[in-house]
PDB file of C-alpha atoms in Angstrom:
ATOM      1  CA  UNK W   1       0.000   0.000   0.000  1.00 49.00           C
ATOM      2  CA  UNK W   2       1.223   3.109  -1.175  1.00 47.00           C
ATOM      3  CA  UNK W   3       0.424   6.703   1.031  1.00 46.00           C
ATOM      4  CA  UNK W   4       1.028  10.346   0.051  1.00 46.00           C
ATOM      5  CA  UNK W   5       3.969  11.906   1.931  1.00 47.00           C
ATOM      6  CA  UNK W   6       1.191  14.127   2.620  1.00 47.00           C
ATOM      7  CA  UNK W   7      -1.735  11.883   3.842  1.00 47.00           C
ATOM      8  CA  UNK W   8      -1.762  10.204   7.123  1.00 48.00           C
ATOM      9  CA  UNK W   9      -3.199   6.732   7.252  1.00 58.00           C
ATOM     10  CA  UNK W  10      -6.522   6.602   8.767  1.00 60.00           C
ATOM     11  CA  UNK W  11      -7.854   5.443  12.478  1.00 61.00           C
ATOM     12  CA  UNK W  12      -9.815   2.058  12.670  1.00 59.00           C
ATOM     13  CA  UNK W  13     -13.384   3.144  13.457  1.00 56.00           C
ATOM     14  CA  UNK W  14     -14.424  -0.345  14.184  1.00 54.00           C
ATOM     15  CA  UNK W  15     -15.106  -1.718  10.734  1.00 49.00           C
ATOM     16  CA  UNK W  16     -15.281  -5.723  10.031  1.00 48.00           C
ATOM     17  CA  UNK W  17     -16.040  -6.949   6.809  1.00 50.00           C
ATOM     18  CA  UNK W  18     -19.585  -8.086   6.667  1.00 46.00           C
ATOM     19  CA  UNK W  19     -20.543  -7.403  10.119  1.00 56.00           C
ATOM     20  CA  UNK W  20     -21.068  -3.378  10.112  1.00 73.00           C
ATOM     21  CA  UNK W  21     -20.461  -0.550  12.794  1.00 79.00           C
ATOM     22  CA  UNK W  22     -20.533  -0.198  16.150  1.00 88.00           C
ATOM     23  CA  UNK W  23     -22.473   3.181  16.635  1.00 87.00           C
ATOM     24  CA  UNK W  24     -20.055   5.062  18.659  1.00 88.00           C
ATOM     25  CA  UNK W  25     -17.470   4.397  15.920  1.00 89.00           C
ATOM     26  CA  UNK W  26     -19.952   5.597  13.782  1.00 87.00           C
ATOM     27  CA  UNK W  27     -21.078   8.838  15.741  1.00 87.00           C
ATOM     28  CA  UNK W  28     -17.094   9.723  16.066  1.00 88.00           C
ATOM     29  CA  UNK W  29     -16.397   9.465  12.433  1.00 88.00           C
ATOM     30  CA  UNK W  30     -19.587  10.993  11.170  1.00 88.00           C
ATOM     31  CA  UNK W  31     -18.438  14.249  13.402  1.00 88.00           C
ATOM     32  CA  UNK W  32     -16.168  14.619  11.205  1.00 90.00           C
ATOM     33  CA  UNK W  33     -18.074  15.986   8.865  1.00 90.00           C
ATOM     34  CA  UNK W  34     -19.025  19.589   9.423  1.00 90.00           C
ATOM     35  CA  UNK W  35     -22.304  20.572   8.593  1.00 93.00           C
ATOM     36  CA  UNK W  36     -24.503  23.893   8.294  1.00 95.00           C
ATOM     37  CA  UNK W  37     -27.141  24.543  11.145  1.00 97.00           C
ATOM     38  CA  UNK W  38     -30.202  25.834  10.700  1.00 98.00           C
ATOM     39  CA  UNK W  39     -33.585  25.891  12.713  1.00 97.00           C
ATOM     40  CA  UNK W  40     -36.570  24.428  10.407  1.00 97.00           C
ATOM     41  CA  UNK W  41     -40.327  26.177  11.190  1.00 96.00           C
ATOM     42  CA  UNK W  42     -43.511  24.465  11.241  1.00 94.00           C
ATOM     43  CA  UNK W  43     -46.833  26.044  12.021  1.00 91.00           C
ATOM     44  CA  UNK W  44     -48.299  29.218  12.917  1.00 88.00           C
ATOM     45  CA  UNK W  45     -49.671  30.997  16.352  1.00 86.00           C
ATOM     46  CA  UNK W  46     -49.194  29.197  19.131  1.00 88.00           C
ATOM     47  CA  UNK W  47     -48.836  25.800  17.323  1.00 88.00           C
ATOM     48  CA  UNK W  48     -45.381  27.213  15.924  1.00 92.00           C
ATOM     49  CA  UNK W  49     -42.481  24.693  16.623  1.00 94.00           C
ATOM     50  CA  UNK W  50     -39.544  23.888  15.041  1.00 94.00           C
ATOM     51  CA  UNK W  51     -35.956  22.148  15.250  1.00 95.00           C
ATOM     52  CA  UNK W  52     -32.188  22.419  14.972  1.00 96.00           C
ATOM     53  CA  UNK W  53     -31.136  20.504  11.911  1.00 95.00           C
ATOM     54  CA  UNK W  54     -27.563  20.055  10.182  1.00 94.00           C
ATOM     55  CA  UNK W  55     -28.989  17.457   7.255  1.00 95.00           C
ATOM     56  CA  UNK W  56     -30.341  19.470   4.929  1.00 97.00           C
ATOM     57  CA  UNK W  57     -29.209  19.601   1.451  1.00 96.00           C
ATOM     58  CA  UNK W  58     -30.349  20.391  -2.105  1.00 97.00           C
ATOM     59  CA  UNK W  59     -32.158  17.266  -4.051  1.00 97.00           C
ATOM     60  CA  UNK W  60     -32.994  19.462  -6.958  1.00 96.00           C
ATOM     61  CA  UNK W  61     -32.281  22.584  -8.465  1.00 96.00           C
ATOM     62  CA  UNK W  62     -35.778  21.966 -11.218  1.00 96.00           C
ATOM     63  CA  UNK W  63     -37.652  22.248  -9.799  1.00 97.00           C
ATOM     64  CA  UNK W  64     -36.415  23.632  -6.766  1.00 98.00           C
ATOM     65  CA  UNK W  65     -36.485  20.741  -4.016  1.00 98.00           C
ATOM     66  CA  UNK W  66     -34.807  20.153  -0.759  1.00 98.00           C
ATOM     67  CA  UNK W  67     -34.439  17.828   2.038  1.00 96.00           C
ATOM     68  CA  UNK W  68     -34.573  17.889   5.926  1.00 96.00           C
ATOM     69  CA  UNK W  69     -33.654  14.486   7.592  1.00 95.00           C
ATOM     70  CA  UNK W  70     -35.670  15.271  11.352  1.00 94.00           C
ATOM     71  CA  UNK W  71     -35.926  13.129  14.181  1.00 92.00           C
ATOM     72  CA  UNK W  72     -38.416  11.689  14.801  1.00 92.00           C
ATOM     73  CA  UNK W  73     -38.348  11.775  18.739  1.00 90.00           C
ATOM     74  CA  UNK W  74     -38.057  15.077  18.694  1.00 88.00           C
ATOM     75  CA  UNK W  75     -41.087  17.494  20.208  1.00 85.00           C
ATOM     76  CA  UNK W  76     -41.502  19.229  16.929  1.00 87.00           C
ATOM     77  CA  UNK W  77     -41.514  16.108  14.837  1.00 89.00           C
ATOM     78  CA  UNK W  78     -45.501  15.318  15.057  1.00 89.00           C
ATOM     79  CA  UNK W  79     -46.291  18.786  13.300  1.00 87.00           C
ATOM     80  CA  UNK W  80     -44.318  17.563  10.343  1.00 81.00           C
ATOM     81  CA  UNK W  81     -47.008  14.988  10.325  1.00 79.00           C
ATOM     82  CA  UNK W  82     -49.544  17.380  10.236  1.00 86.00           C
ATOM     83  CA  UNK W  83     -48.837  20.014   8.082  1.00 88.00           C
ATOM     84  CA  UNK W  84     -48.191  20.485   4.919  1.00 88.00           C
ATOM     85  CA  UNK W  85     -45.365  23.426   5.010  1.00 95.00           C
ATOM     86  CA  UNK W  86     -42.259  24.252   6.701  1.00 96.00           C
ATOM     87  CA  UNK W  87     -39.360  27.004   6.527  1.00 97.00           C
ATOM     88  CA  UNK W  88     -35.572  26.161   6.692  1.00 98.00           C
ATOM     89  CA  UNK W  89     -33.561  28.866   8.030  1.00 98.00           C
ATOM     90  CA  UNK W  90     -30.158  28.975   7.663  1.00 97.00           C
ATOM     91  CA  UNK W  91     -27.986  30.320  10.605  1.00 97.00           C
ATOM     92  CA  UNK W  92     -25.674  32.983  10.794  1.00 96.00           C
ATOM     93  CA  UNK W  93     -22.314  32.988  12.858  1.00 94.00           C
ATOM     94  CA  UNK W  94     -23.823  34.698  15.446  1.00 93.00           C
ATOM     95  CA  UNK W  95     -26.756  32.573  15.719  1.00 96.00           C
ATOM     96  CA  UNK W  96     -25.844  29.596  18.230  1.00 96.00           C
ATOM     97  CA  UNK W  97     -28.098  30.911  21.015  1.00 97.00           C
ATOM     98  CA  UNK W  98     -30.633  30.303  19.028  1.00 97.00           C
ATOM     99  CA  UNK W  99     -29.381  27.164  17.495  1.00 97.00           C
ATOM    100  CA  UNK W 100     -28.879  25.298  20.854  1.00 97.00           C
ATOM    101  CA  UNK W 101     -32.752  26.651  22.153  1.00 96.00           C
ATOM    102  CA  UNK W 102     -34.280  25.183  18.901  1.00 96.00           C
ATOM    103  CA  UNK W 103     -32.352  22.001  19.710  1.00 94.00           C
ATOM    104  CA  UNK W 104     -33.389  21.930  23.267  1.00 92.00           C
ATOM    105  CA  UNK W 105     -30.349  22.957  25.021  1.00 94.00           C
ATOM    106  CA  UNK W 106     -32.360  25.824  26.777  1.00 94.00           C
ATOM    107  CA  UNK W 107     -35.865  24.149  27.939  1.00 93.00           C
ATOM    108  CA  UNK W 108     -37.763  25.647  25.867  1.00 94.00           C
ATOM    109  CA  UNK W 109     -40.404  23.926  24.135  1.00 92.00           C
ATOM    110  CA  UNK W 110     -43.032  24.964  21.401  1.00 92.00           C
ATOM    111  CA  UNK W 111     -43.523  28.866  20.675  1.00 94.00           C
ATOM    112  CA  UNK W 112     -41.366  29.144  23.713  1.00 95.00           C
ATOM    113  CA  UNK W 113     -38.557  28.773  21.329  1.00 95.00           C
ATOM    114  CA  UNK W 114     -39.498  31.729  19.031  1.00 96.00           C
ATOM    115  CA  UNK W 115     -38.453  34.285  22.464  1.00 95.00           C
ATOM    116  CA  UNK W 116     -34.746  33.006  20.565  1.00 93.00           C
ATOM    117  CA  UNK W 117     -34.237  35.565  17.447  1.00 94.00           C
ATOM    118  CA  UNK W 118     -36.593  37.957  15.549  1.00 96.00           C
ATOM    119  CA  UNK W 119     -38.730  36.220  13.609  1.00 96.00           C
ATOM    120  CA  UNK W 120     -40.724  37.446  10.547  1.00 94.00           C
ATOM    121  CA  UNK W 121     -44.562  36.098   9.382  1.00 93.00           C
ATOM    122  CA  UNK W 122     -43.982  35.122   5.812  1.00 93.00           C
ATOM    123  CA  UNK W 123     -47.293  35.293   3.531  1.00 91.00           C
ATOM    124  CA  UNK W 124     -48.318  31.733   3.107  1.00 86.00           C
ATOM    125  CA  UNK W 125     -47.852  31.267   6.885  1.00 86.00           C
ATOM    126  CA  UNK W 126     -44.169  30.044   8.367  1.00 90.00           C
ATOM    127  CA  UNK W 127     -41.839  31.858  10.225  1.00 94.00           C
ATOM    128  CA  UNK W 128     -38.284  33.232   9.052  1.00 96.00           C
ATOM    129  CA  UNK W 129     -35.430  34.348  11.269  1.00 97.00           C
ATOM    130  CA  UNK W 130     -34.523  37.570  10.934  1.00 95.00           C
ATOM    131  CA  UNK W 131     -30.330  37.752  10.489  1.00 94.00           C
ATOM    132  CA  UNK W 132     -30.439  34.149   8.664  1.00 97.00           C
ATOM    133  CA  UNK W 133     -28.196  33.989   6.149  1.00 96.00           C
ATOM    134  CA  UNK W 134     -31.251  32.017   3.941  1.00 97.00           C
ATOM    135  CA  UNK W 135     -34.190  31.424   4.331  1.00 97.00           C
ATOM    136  CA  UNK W 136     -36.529  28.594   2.394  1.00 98.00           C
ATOM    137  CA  UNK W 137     -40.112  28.499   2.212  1.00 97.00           C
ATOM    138  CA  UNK W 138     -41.151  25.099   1.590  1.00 97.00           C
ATOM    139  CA  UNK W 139     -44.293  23.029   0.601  1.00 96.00           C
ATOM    140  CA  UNK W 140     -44.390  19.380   2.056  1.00 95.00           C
ATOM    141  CA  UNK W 141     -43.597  16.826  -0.595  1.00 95.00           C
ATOM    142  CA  UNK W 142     -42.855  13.604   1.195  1.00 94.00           C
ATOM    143  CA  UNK W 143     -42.132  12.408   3.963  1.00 94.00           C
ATOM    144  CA  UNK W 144     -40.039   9.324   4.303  1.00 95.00           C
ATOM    145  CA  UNK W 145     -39.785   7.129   7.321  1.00 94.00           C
ATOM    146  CA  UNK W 146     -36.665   4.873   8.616  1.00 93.00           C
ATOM    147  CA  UNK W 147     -35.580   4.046  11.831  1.00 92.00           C
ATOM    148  CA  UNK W 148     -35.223   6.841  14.303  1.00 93.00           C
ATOM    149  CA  UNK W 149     -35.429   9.666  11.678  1.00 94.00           C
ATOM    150  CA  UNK W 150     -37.184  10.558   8.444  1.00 95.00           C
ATOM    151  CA  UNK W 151     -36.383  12.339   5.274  1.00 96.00           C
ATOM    152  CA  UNK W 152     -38.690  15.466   4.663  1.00 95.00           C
ATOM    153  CA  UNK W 153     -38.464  16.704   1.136  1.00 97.00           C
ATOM    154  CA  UNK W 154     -39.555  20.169   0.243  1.00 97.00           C
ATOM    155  CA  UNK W 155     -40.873  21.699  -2.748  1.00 98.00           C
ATOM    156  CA  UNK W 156     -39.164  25.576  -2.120  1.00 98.00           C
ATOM    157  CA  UNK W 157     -41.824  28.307  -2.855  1.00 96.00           C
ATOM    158  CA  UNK W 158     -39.811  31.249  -1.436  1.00 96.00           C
ATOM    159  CA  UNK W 159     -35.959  31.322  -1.497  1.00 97.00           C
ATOM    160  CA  UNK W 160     -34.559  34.205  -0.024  1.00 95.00           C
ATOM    161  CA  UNK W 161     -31.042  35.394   0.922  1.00 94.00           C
ATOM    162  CA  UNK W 162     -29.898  37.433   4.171  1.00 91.00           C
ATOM    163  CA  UNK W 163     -26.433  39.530   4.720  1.00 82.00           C
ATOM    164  CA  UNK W 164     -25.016  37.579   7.162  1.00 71.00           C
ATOM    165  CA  UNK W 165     -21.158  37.548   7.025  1.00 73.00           C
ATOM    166  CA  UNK W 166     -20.662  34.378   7.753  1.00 91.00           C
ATOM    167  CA  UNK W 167     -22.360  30.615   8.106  1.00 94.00           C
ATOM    168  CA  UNK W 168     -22.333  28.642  11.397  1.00 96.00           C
ATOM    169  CA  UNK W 169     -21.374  24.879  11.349  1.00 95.00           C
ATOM    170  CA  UNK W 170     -21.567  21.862  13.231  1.00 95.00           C
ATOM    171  CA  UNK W 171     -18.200  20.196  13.444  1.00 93.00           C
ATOM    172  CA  UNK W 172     -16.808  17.655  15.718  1.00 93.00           C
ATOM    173  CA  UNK W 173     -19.644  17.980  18.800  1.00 90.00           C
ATOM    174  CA  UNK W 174     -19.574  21.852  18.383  1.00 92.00           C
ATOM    175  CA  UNK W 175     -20.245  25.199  16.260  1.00 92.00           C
ATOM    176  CA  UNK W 176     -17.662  26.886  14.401  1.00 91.00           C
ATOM    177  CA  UNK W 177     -18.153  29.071  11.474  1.00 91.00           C
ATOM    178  CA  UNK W 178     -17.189  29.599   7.769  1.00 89.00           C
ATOM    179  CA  UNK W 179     -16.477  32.996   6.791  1.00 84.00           C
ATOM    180  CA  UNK W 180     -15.658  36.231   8.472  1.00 71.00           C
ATOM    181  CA  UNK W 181     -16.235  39.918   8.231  1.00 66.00           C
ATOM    182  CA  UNK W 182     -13.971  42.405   7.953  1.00 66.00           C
ATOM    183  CA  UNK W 183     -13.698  43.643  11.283  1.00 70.00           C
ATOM    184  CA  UNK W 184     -13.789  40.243  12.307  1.00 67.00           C
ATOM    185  CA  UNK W 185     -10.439  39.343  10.354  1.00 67.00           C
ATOM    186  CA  UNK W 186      -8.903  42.601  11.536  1.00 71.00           C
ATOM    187  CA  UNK W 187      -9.241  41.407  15.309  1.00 74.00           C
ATOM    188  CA  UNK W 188      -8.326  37.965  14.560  1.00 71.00           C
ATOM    189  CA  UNK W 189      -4.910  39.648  13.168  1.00 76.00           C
ATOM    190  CA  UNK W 190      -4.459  41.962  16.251  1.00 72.00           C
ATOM    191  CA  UNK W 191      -5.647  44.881  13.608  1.00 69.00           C
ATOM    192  CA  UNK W 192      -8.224  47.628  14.713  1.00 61.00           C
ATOM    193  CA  UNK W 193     -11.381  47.445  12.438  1.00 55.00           C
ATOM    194  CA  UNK W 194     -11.949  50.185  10.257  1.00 54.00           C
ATOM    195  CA  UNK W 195     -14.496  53.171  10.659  1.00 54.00           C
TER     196      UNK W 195
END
């Protein structure tokens, strides 16, 4: 076996041939992989609710389609089975607060969790987080059912994008963020910020 001078063999993460995983192996190395946050939206009024997720991604560009895998233990989950829209809002850097309340860090269950943020009415119902850095408006395609979670595709209605500087991520048990403003890379430097 040949490696790169510049590659370091990997770690053993409890692999056999034909016998799978053992989940904490799995949970380790799937850390690994750092992941966008953002707090999906179901409902309106007092039945508002929602989630932290970091599995969305794109499934189609036409027409415009995404997906949301959700727990389904969670205390939001049975609204997904009831309703046939949700918004995905994408978090800003400066957004963890409300990250770890929509994830249940805080208490906070229900509308409780809107106290977290600003949050905008959008016309067909649905909330959006003011200060996202995107926000989409979704229509309920399908929902898909396996094992302790489900995949939730969305049909987007509404795409809209905010002026956050940069994204927060999930990475190894805890957030970090892509991207940086100015004044940000100017303190990281030991520089004053301008104006």
């Amino acid at each position: 076996m040949v490696h790169s001078t510049n590659v370091l063999p990997l770690r053993p993460c409890g692999v056999a041939p034909h016998v799978g995983v053992e989940s904490g192996a799995y949970r380790s190395a799937m850390r690994q992989l750092a992941s966008g946050v953002a707090v999906v939206t179901v409902g309106e009024g007092d039945a508002r609710n929602g989630m932290t997720a970091t599995s969305v991604t794109s499934l189609s560009a036409e027409p415009p389609t995404l997906l949301v895998c959700a727990n389904r233990g969670a205390s939001s989950y049975p609204a997904f089975e009831r309703l046939g829209a949700f918004v995905v809002n994408v978090l800003a850097a400066d957004q963890r607060e409300i990250a770890d309340c929509f994830a249940g860090r805080t208490g906070a269950k229900g509308v409780e969790r809107f106290a977290a943020g600003d949050w905008i009415a959008l016309p067909d119902g649905g909330f959006a987080l003011a200060g996202a850095i995107a926000v989409f408006d979704c229509v309920l395609e399908e929902r898909i059912e396996r094992r302790s979670h489900a995949i939730v595709i969305g049909r987007v209605r509404r795409a809209l994008i905010g002026a956050g500087a940069g994204a927060l991520v999930y990475w190894r048990g805890g957030y970090d963020q892509v991207g940086w403003s100015d004044a940000e890379i100017s303190r990281a430097v030991g520089l004053r910020p301008r104006g």
